[in-house]
Amino acid sequence: MWLALVLIILLAVLSIYGAFIGAERAERFFNQPPLAVFWTAFLILLIAGLAAFGRLVRVPGLLLIHAGCILILAGGMWGSRAGNNIQKRLFGIDKIRKGRMAIYEGRSENHVLLDGTRMQKELPFSLKLKDFRLEYYKPTYLLIQARQGQRWKVPVEAGKEFPLGRDGGAIRIVKEYENLKIGMEEGKSVPFDDPSPGSNPALEVQITEPGGQTSTQYVFEKFPGHSHVQNKFFLSYHRVISDYVSELQIIEDDKVVAEKDLEVNHPLHYGGYHFYQSSYDDKAGQYTVLQVVSDTGLYVVYAGYWLLCLGVIWHMWLRHLFKRVRGKKQANGN
Amino acid sequence: MEIKQTTQGVLIYITMTFYLRAFFVSLLAWLIAVIRRRLLGSQQKSIFILKGLLGPVVCLILVLGSPFFIIVSLLTGLIALIQRWPVDRFLAQFERIMVWLGHGLYLVGFVLAVVSWGYRWYDVGHVPLQNLFEVFLFLGMIYPVSLFCRRFLRVGGFAADMLIGAIVLFPAGFVFHAEPQRLPPALQSWLFTPHVAVYMFSYIFIAKATFQAICQLAGKNPKPGENLLPPEQAAYRIVCVGFPLLTLGLILGSYWGKLAWGDYWGWDPKELWSLVSWLVFVGYFHHRYMFGRKYPKLNSLWIITGMAAIIITLLWVNLSRLFPGLHSYAT
């Protein structure tokens, strides 16, 4: 028991140290050979504890908790870099542990750039990017700044007029565009929302002077503060990204075997790998970057999570609850 | 420090006022109980009343600053005079009224805290647990935990909970920015609410356990006849309720990390500090299993250390530049 307590305190101290050095260095630190010895000692101690202390096996909650911890540690070690190297040497399993892949729209790709190296490896199947798109929340506010320095924040609600003080007049948002283009109709320039690929989000606003004269101005999201010399106000707005979506096809032996719209929190799982939305072409939106992670050891860890949760809840909540209910029943029976 | 001149701000400030009044009224009830106990053992009752009762009690009533309390106190005194109650009975009645009044104010404060959180939900359009402002607003709804601990665990500390309620609402009211934010893609998950909510509940339980641990260190025991557990056992019981929630929070967070970022463990400072909090309580359970109640002060120190780790996990990691990481959006 003393040894267990010492190892728990030691792990807490190491974790505090890890928190101060940042995630990247902490990952390297906890994967170093001396720490591998520590993890192994922890695992052996847990297994030895189950063998040595009969109570840990007799009490179901304690058994589940400790077995859960064993599985979490074992799964984590099996899926670690050192675990992968051992699998390669002993069993010849050579899976990609972690890496990234960039895929252009309309193309398929199976090369993965391995994390922390310049090496590439091939997946046994390809991924084709049908389309990548960003989705946005509706804009909330239009920011208005007068040349004299006054500022207003106006909700983006089409058709509603907002007063801008005695000297400012009023402002009304006429229309919201996703991809504003200007066309010519009967010699006049006419704005329209172009459905073809491209992105030029903008707002059409109407400014009413205190004297009653009206003028139309366009506010471009990508060019904040864009304004003519004669304009009284600098106008800007921005939309918040609500989702990144990569429309993917999995191709094996020249056949499409599966399709999936990959989003944050909705990874793709195929062929022993998880694929995550990692980055994208922020200039032209032509390609997506996916993170590729092997699932080795993952389900052992998940099994450990289940056991740990069930064990803790059973041992600390449910068994007391059942005991109380049983006691009450017996008291009523008597 | 900012004063929020918005509906949200007003709701927070009124809730805090109710919690603080509930706390002062409970303090008054406790003071009367102490006076009653001393009075029963005193030979010079009338002199003691003048010295001991009128001084602190009247001061506290005035501190409460509300005509309502002064009227209630005067009415009780008037009834006592008309009915010619003995001093003991007058004090017992007065204490009972103050206990109920404190409870009532606490309940009203809780209802206002729920309204305040609900208003925030309506305002931002998603479950408001995204940043520290919203999390502290959630922590302000402490009443059900107090009630649960009193009814099912035989653990008191109602007055302390009222003060904790006001204290956790303070940063929401005066420190953290309340600008509504859209949920970034990483937070749009079914795990968002359960992960944060179970953590917050576990933190409230452990805060209560910490109060009991402090009582144990200070040698404060419950009044006889209150049917409450001594602080060391009370703290153990509450930790037994809070620890599974802490475990669930850690595991849900890990599972969510896998779905959102590709790793179930990213060695991020917040993750490591939450592991430290968890490990401190694992250590506490091992220590308590080894020695039982032989070293109650050490048991209490384990819990206080765990609470310190939780405060660092919740606040320091997000507010300090020492710990940049994946959880920075929660600031």
XYZ file of C-alpha atoms in Angstrom:
665
model
C 0.000 0.000 0.000
C 2.821 2.368 0.859
C 4.356 1.743 -2.550
C 1.023 2.500 -4.222
C 0.739 5.757 -2.293
C 4.297 6.744 -3.217
C 3.687 6.044 -6.927
C 0.423 8.035 -6.865
C 2.181 11.010 -5.263
C 5.085 10.673 -7.698
C 2.729 10.670 -10.686
C 0.959 13.759 -9.288
C 4.314 15.552 -8.902
C 5.405 14.548 -12.437
C 2.063 15.780 -13.803
C 2.546 19.156 -12.107
C 5.998 19.377 -13.689
C 4.476 18.391 -17.060
C 1.840 21.133 -16.742
C 4.546 23.783 -16.397
C 6.591 22.733 -19.448
C 3.745 22.774 -22.008
C 1.978 20.011 -23.898
C 4.639 19.233 -26.529
C 7.541 18.957 -24.099
C 5.330 17.121 -21.605
C 4.484 14.500 -24.236
C 8.177 13.981 -24.971
C 8.954 13.915 -21.241
C 6.318 11.292 -20.408
C 7.489 9.102 -23.325
C 11.164 9.052 -22.278
C 12.755 5.698 -21.307
C 12.915 6.487 -17.527
C 9.222 7.303 -17.590
C 8.563 4.109 -19.563
C 10.114 2.303 -16.591
C 7.816 4.258 -14.263
C 4.695 3.348 -16.308
C 5.760 -0.290 -16.392
C 6.347 -0.282 -12.610
C 2.909 1.279 -12.113
C 1.294 -1.378 -14.287
C 3.125 -4.230 -12.549
C 2.204 -2.811 -9.137
C -1.476 -2.669 -10.092
C -1.431 -6.280 -11.298
C 0.576 -7.380 -8.229
C -1.878 -5.492 -6.012
C -4.760 -7.518 -7.428
C -2.820 -10.706 -6.756
C -1.641 -9.714 -3.269
C -4.714 -8.069 -1.761
C -7.664 -10.441 -1.727
C -10.045 -7.559 -0.959
C -9.299 -5.999 -4.357
C -10.685 -9.121 -6.015
C -13.484 -9.877 -3.533
C -15.015 -6.379 -3.621
C -16.474 -5.974 -7.132
C -16.154 -2.176 -7.194
C -12.472 -2.233 -6.251
C -11.789 -4.990 -8.791
C -13.436 -2.956 -11.574
C -11.567 0.235 -10.612
C -8.146 -1.415 -10.509
C -8.776 -3.555 -13.615
C -9.903 -0.355 -15.381
C -6.657 1.402 -14.444
C -4.637 -1.613 -15.671
C -6.410 -1.551 -19.053
C -6.008 2.233 -19.439
C -2.282 2.020 -18.706
C -1.794 -1.081 -20.886
C -3.770 0.408 -23.797
C -1.927 3.708 -23.527
C 1.466 1.988 -23.487
C 0.524 -0.317 -26.397
C -0.538 2.672 -28.516
C 2.463 4.847 -27.597
C 5.501 5.441 -29.773
C 7.515 2.871 -27.820
C 4.605 0.417 -28.042
C 4.509 0.847 -31.834
C 8.242 0.174 -32.093
C 7.846 -3.024 -30.053
C 4.953 -4.165 -32.280
C 7.103 -3.539 -35.347
C 10.050 -5.521 -33.976
C 8.112 -8.420 -32.463
C 5.136 -8.870 -34.795
C 6.141 -6.972 -37.921
C 3.123 -4.642 -37.574
C 4.102 -1.386 -39.234
C 1.153 0.973 -38.881
C 1.273 4.716 -39.182
C 0.973 5.982 -35.600
C 0.215 9.616 -36.254
C 0.526 11.908 -39.239
C -1.084 14.417 -41.541
C -2.291 14.409 -45.127
C -3.300 17.259 -47.431
C -5.903 16.512 -50.112
C -6.898 18.864 -52.925
C -10.490 19.123 -54.069
C -11.291 16.533 -56.723
C -8.100 14.523 -56.060
C -7.393 11.380 -54.099
C -4.450 10.859 -51.764
C -2.908 8.055 -49.712
C 0.400 9.605 -48.585
C 0.717 10.535 -44.938
C 3.448 12.822 -43.602
C 4.516 11.288 -40.298
C 4.440 13.557 -37.234
C 7.817 14.901 -36.139
C 9.600 13.642 -39.269
C 9.823 14.408 -42.989
C 9.016 10.824 -43.847
C 5.942 9.793 -45.772
C 4.091 6.527 -45.635
C 1.269 5.140 -47.698
C -2.131 4.090 -46.472
C -3.535 0.835 -47.913
C -6.447 2.875 -49.316
C -6.987 6.399 -50.675
C -9.136 9.325 -49.662
C -10.732 11.562 -52.254
C -11.848 15.081 -51.370
C -15.083 15.862 -53.197
C -15.456 19.273 -51.605
C -14.240 21.313 -48.672
C -16.380 24.050 -47.216
C -16.565 26.387 -44.278
C -19.877 27.036 -42.619
C -20.582 30.245 -40.742
C -22.946 31.528 -38.089
C -25.124 34.392 -39.233
C -23.307 37.676 -38.570
C -24.374 39.299 -35.321
C -23.256 42.930 -35.475
C -22.304 45.584 -37.978
C -19.631 47.859 -36.516
C -19.900 51.509 -37.486
C -17.237 54.118 -36.836
C -17.791 57.763 -37.718
C -14.827 59.835 -38.918
C -15.211 61.885 -35.712
C -14.591 58.723 -33.682
C -18.111 57.773 -32.508
C -18.858 54.042 -32.619
C -22.060 52.026 -32.940
C -22.798 48.310 -32.893
C -25.903 47.540 -34.923
C -27.551 44.079 -35.033
C -27.483 42.538 -38.516
C -31.215 42.418 -39.211
C -32.256 43.081 -42.783
C -34.939 45.740 -43.241
C -34.645 47.340 -39.799
C -33.526 50.954 -39.497
C -31.239 52.101 -36.686
C -30.754 55.758 -35.718
C -27.145 57.027 -35.495
C -27.685 60.110 -33.368
C -28.676 63.637 -34.354
C -25.821 64.215 -36.819
C -25.452 60.639 -38.030
C -28.873 60.005 -39.580
C -29.897 56.348 -39.776
C -28.677 53.080 -41.221
C -30.607 50.127 -42.651
C -29.203 46.754 -43.698
C -30.819 45.937 -47.029
C -29.407 42.512 -47.908
C -26.803 39.948 -46.994
C -24.669 38.343 -49.741
C -22.615 35.143 -49.655
C -20.758 35.809 -52.882
C -21.364 39.359 -54.070
C -20.734 40.099 -57.718
C -21.634 43.167 -59.748
C -23.343 42.635 -63.112
C -24.544 45.086 -65.748
C -28.201 45.477 -66.617
C -29.315 48.140 -69.076
C -26.107 50.076 -68.573
C -26.441 50.056 -64.796
C -24.341 48.092 -62.331
C -26.483 45.607 -60.400
C -25.279 43.536 -57.427
C -26.201 39.854 -57.256
C -25.389 36.741 -55.221
C -23.346 34.451 -57.469
C -24.115 30.754 -56.803
C -20.935 29.566 -58.594
C -17.874 28.617 -56.432
C -16.227 31.541 -54.693
C -16.732 33.626 -51.621
C -17.222 37.348 -51.279
C -19.502 37.861 -48.287
C -20.926 41.366 -48.032
C -23.768 43.473 -46.653
C -25.699 46.057 -48.609
C -26.593 48.981 -46.354
C -28.588 52.120 -46.916
C -27.523 55.260 -45.083
C -30.055 58.030 -44.587
C -28.559 61.482 -43.966
C -30.158 63.796 -41.368
C -31.518 65.801 -44.317
C -33.284 62.750 -45.777
C -30.878 61.922 -48.686
C -30.082 58.209 -48.985
C -26.995 56.416 -50.254
C -26.097 52.736 -50.663
C -22.834 51.279 -49.403
C -21.396 47.732 -49.511
C -19.576 46.272 -46.523
C -17.159 43.470 -47.451
C -16.260 40.979 -44.745
C -12.855 40.264 -46.273
C -12.001 43.957 -46.678
C -12.972 45.547 -43.367
C -12.997 49.338 -43.348
C -13.232 49.491 -47.164
C -14.696 52.927 -47.823
C -14.648 55.863 -50.222
C -13.298 59.250 -49.209
C -16.780 60.772 -49.278
C -18.218 58.128 -46.904
C -18.989 59.381 -43.400
C -18.589 55.954 -41.778
C -16.162 53.031 -41.707
C -18.256 49.886 -41.706
C -17.138 46.346 -40.894
C -18.536 43.012 -39.801
C -17.353 39.467 -39.430
C -18.864 36.028 -39.282
C -17.767 33.287 -36.900
C -16.937 29.863 -38.365
C -19.467 27.277 -37.203
C -18.004 24.221 -38.961
C -15.313 22.857 -41.289
C -16.605 20.139 -43.588
C -14.537 17.844 -45.814
C -16.686 15.678 -48.102
C -14.640 12.518 -48.480
C -14.766 9.255 -50.393
C -12.715 6.200 -49.425
C -11.313 4.441 -52.438
C -9.989 0.897 -52.326
C -9.074 -1.044 -55.493
C -10.445 1.836 -57.602
C -13.859 1.497 -56.015
C -15.602 3.919 -53.674
C -16.163 1.831 -50.565
C -17.483 4.538 -48.229
C -18.355 8.230 -48.097
C -18.345 10.609 -45.172
C -18.666 14.324 -44.450
C -15.788 14.810 -42.043
C -16.397 17.471 -39.391
C -14.834 18.487 -36.084
C -16.152 16.050 -33.438
C -17.230 13.635 -36.206
C -14.033 11.843 -37.317
C -13.856 9.189 -39.994
C -12.876 5.697 -38.872
C -11.682 3.285 -41.522
C -9.086 0.520 -41.844
C -7.692 0.900 -38.318
C -7.246 4.677 -38.585
C -9.133 7.732 -37.432
C -9.130 10.813 -39.653
C -9.702 14.274 -38.181
C -10.261 17.704 -39.650
C -6.979 19.427 -38.821
C -6.456 22.434 -41.095
C -7.416 23.886 -44.504
C -6.363 26.211 -47.263
C -7.389 29.516 -45.674
C -6.642 31.531 -48.811
C -8.516 29.746 -51.574
C -10.247 26.855 -49.787
C -8.791 24.414 -52.339
C -7.477 21.726 -50.012
C -8.069 20.216 -46.601
C -5.532 18.875 -44.098
C -6.467 15.754 -42.161
C -4.834 14.293 -39.087
C -4.362 10.520 -39.316
C -4.209 8.557 -36.057
C -3.871 4.808 -35.592
C -6.459 3.177 -33.333
C -3.938 0.731 -31.814
C -4.637 0.295 -28.114
C -7.581 2.692 -28.208
C -10.314 0.164 -27.504
C -8.324 -1.297 -24.596
C -8.226 2.222 -23.116
C -11.965 2.673 -23.737
C -12.654 -0.680 -22.040
C -10.581 0.581 -19.092
C -12.660 3.787 -18.992
C -15.858 1.749 -18.814
C -14.536 -0.473 -16.028
C -13.198 2.489 -14.046
C -16.481 4.409 -14.355
C -18.631 1.421 -13.494
C -16.349 0.501 -10.593
C -16.298 3.978 -9.065
C -20.047 4.475 -9.462
C -20.837 1.011 -8.089
C -18.398 1.216 -5.182
C -19.187 4.751 -4.060
C -22.838 5.245 -5.006
C -24.863 2.228 -6.019
C -23.867 -0.338 -3.406
C -24.683 2.173 -0.610
C -27.954 3.061 -2.319
C -28.948 -0.605 -2.626
C -27.919 -1.233 0.983
C -30.112 1.650 2.145
C -33.094 0.518 0.062
C -32.660 -3.060 1.328
C -32.407 -1.792 4.918
C -35.595 0.225 4.534
C -37.413 -2.769 3.032
C -36.301 -4.960 5.917
C -37.371 -2.311 8.435
C -40.796 -2.108 6.782
C -41.028 -5.915 6.755
C -40.323 -6.082 10.471
C -13.250 44.801 -12.017
C -16.384 45.772 -13.918
C -19.949 46.446 -12.874
C -22.368 44.900 -15.340
C -25.199 47.340 -16.048
C -27.250 44.745 -17.873
C -30.223 42.530 -17.012
C -27.752 39.685 -16.531
C -25.661 41.760 -14.162
C -28.679 42.892 -12.143
C -29.830 39.278 -11.776
C -26.383 38.244 -10.517
C -26.210 41.111 -8.008
C -29.709 40.442 -6.629
C -28.860 36.730 -6.275
C -25.682 37.623 -4.398
C -27.656 39.925 -2.098
C -30.069 37.125 -1.240
C -27.258 34.650 -0.614
C -25.453 37.127 1.623
C -28.620 37.983 3.554
C -29.370 34.285 3.948
C -25.839 33.840 5.280
C -26.139 36.703 7.788
C -29.543 35.500 8.979
C -28.119 31.989 9.461
C -25.196 33.533 11.308
C -27.707 35.298 13.537
C -29.521 32.016 14.184
C -26.194 30.400 15.073
C -25.334 33.284 17.405
C -28.676 32.984 19.160
C -28.118 29.240 19.526
C -24.724 29.894 21.124
C -26.276 32.461 23.479
C -29.064 30.041 24.374
C -26.597 27.303 25.213
C -24.580 29.656 27.398
C -27.731 31.099 28.940
C -28.901 27.683 30.045
C -25.713 27.282 32.036
C -25.683 30.834 33.386
C -26.914 31.882 36.784
C -27.311 35.583 36.017
C -29.747 35.321 33.150
C -30.990 38.900 32.965
C -27.515 40.473 32.991
C -26.323 38.044 30.347
C -29.253 38.927 28.117
C -28.365 42.609 28.228
C -24.676 42.009 27.606
C -24.654 39.001 25.353
C -27.899 39.151 23.427
C -28.615 42.796 22.769
C -25.059 43.549 21.668
C -24.261 41.116 18.839
C -27.842 40.304 17.838
C -28.935 43.909 17.408
C -25.664 44.649 15.621
C -26.271 41.806 13.188
C -29.850 42.885 12.580
C -28.589 46.358 11.773
C -25.835 44.916 9.572
C -28.489 43.114 7.572
C -29.711 46.611 6.846
C -33.199 45.627 5.871
C -36.283 47.009 7.657
C -37.807 43.558 7.153
C -35.375 41.895 9.585
C -35.747 44.689 12.100
C -39.555 44.362 11.934
C -39.378 40.549 12.308
C -37.037 40.923 15.287
C -39.160 43.610 16.934
C -42.379 41.650 16.339
C -40.877 38.531 17.908
C -39.776 40.619 20.893
C -43.224 42.231 21.157
C -45.021 38.862 21.066
C -42.596 37.593 23.675
C -43.406 40.560 25.919
C -47.186 40.290 25.483
C -47.167 36.534 25.979
C -44.668 36.895 28.830
C -42.467 34.189 27.423
C -39.484 33.180 29.486
C -36.185 34.254 27.947
C -35.362 30.709 26.805
C -38.566 30.387 24.888
C -38.186 33.803 23.308
C -34.703 32.920 22.097
C -35.803 29.489 20.866
C -38.639 31.045 18.849
C -36.368 33.765 17.522
C -33.741 31.199 16.485
C -36.352 29.074 14.738
C -37.662 32.078 12.817
C -34.138 33.062 11.781
C -33.333 29.503 10.639
C -36.447 29.406 8.461
C -35.849 32.918 7.207
C -32.271 32.041 6.248
C -33.482 28.936 4.454
C -36.180 30.919 2.659
C -33.741 33.594 1.518
C -31.330 30.892 0.332
C -34.132 29.289 -1.674
C -35.102 32.624 -3.245
C -31.421 33.192 -4.048
C -31.301 29.787 -5.737
C -34.427 30.541 -7.816
C -32.808 33.805 -8.902
C -29.562 31.972 -9.738
C -31.554 29.564 -11.940
C -33.318 32.514 -13.622
C -29.959 34.197 -14.155
C -28.464 31.055 -15.746
C -31.622 30.470 -17.796
C -31.511 34.074 -19.011
C -27.921 33.563 -20.102
C -28.977 30.394 -21.964
C -31.681 32.386 -23.758
C -29.192 35.167 -24.516
C -26.380 33.037 -25.999
C -28.546 30.334 -27.583
C -26.623 27.346 -26.212
C -26.070 25.701 -22.827
C -24.088 28.388 -21.003
C -21.027 26.462 -19.854
C -18.566 27.787 -22.401
C -16.355 30.154 -20.428
C -15.459 31.058 -16.864
C -18.289 33.606 -16.597
C -20.900 30.985 -17.483
C -19.263 28.276 -15.388
C -19.284 30.487 -12.276
C -22.893 31.410 -12.976
C -23.620 27.659 -12.958
C -21.672 27.150 -9.721
C -23.943 29.736 -8.093
C -26.831 27.224 -8.187
C -25.501 25.433 -5.126
C -28.773 24.965 -3.187
C -29.713 21.417 -4.436
C -26.271 20.159 -3.396
C -26.749 21.636 0.107
C -30.157 20.020 0.376
C -28.890 16.662 -0.921
C -25.998 16.658 1.578
C -28.317 17.558 4.481
C -31.054 15.065 3.624
C -29.102 12.051 2.377
C -25.571 12.386 3.744
C -26.255 13.947 7.166
C -23.834 16.745 6.355
C -24.616 20.323 7.359
C -22.868 23.512 6.342
C -25.928 25.337 4.967
C -24.641 28.740 6.093
C -21.239 28.088 4.509
C -22.967 27.083 1.265
C -24.821 30.403 1.189
C -21.482 32.179 1.483
C -19.911 29.884 -1.173
C -22.866 30.761 -3.465
C -22.172 34.486 -3.044
C -18.400 34.019 -3.403
C -18.623 32.069 -6.688
C -21.030 34.632 -8.118
C -18.616 37.467 -7.292
C -16.197 36.797 -10.201
C -19.182 36.301 -12.533
C -20.584 39.660 -11.438
C -17.433 41.732 -11.213
C -14.441 40.041 -12.882
C -15.222 37.926 -15.953
C -16.482 39.408 -19.220
C -20.024 38.461 -20.151
C -19.827 39.135 -23.897
C -21.880 36.333 -25.552
C -19.772 34.038 -27.725
C -20.666 31.595 -30.474
C -19.703 27.978 -29.889
C -16.549 27.140 -31.888
C -16.726 23.865 -33.873
C -14.731 21.939 -31.231
C -17.368 22.691 -28.579
C -20.318 21.610 -30.729
C -20.616 18.153 -29.266
C -23.092 16.207 -27.162
C -20.244 15.836 -24.658
C -19.989 19.588 -24.013
C -22.760 19.769 -21.403
C -22.170 16.492 -19.509
C -18.379 16.950 -19.415
C -18.539 20.451 -17.927
C -21.650 19.863 -15.777
C -20.301 16.751 -13.999
C -17.053 18.565 -13.335
C -18.904 21.547 -11.855
C -21.052 19.332 -9.630
C -17.960 17.478 -8.444
C -16.270 20.814 -7.668
C -19.259 21.941 -5.586
C -19.249 18.673 -3.623
C -15.513 18.890 -3.055
C -15.802 22.546 -1.981
C -18.298 21.361 0.636
C -15.940 18.550 1.680
C -13.163 21.140 2.003
C -15.343 23.200 4.343
C -15.856 20.101 6.490
C -12.105 19.417 6.403
C -11.446 22.974 7.625
C -14.046 22.471 10.391
C -12.235 19.268 11.363
C -8.901 21.080 11.549
C -10.516 23.883 13.555
C -12.098 21.369 15.928
C -15.675 22.462 15.140
C -18.268 19.763 15.666
C -21.992 19.857 14.918
C -24.353 20.892 17.702
C -25.733 18.014 19.761
C -29.175 16.933 18.578
C -28.590 18.107 14.992
C -28.212 14.542 13.687
C -25.147 15.511 11.656
C -21.905 13.595 11.116
C -18.628 14.818 12.647
C -16.549 16.767 10.075
C -14.009 14.053 9.223
C -16.697 11.504 8.353
C -18.818 14.165 6.676
C -15.896 15.166 4.452
C -15.275 11.498 3.523
C -18.917 10.997 2.614
C -19.032 14.067 0.391
C -15.791 13.101 -1.346
C -17.355 9.669 -1.998
C -20.172 11.459 -3.830
C -17.950 13.959 -5.636
C -15.125 11.625 -6.689
C -17.169 9.539 -9.182
C -18.251 12.819 -10.797
C -14.612 13.918 -10.960
C -13.728 10.570 -12.594
C -16.623 10.862 -15.029
C -15.561 14.409 -15.948
C -12.004 13.270 -16.633
C -13.091 10.302 -18.743
C -15.746 12.203 -20.708
C -13.153 14.901 -21.374
C -10.672 12.311 -22.565
C -13.243 10.670 -24.873
C -14.251 14.076 -26.226
C -10.576 14.968 -26.785
C -10.281 11.846 -28.952
C -13.319 12.849 -31.029
C -12.378 16.492 -31.428
C -8.581 16.616 -31.464
C -7.582 13.034 -32.266
C -6.002 12.239 -28.887
C -7.610 10.927 -25.731
C -4.715 12.413 -23.806
C -2.894 15.472 -25.108
C -0.599 16.310 -22.148
C -2.232 19.754 -22.099
C -1.723 21.741 -18.814
C -5.447 21.633 -18.029
C -5.521 17.871 -18.577
C -2.478 17.372 -16.389
C -3.848 19.552 -13.576
C -7.179 17.724 -13.714
C -5.223 14.459 -13.458
C -3.397 15.896 -10.434
C -6.761 16.744 -8.765
C -7.965 13.218 -9.438
C -4.733 11.655 -8.158
C -4.859 13.662 -4.919
C -8.241 12.133 -4.130
C -7.006 8.672 -5.180
C -4.175 9.239 -2.687
C -6.712 10.344 -0.063
C -8.711 7.129 -0.464
C -5.566 4.990 -0.192
C -4.401 6.938 2.861
C -7.794 6.688 4.538
C -7.951 2.971 3.748
C -4.505 2.489 5.316
C -5.059 4.516 8.479
C -8.811 5.051 8.766
C -9.588 7.881 11.193
C -6.284 7.525 13.024
C -4.858 10.732 11.494
C -7.924 12.917 10.865
C -5.842 16.043 10.299
C -3.865 14.350 7.513
C -7.135 13.191 5.945
C -8.352 16.789 5.997
C -5.102 18.035 4.482
C -5.484 15.602 1.553
C -8.910 17.104 0.803
C -7.691 20.690 1.096
C -4.790 19.858 -1.256
C -7.292 18.339 -3.713
C -9.371 21.519 -3.599
C -6.256 23.617 -4.205
C -5.479 21.480 -7.284
C -9.076 21.976 -8.475
C -8.836 25.759 -8.102
C -5.631 25.711 -10.141
C -7.295 23.493 -12.786
C -10.354 25.733 -12.997
C -8.783 29.167 -12.714
C -5.028 29.391 -12.823
C -4.614 27.231 -15.929
C -7.059 29.434 -17.853
C -6.067 32.815 -16.483
C -2.293 32.477 -16.295
C 0.005 32.753 -19.285
C 2.100 30.037 -17.706
C -0.178 27.349 -19.110
C -0.991 27.955 -22.779
C -2.966 25.045 -24.186
C -5.960 23.611 -25.921
C -8.386 24.762 -23.218
C -7.551 28.476 -23.576
C -10.946 29.254 -25.164
C -12.575 28.709 -21.760
C -11.071 31.960 -20.473
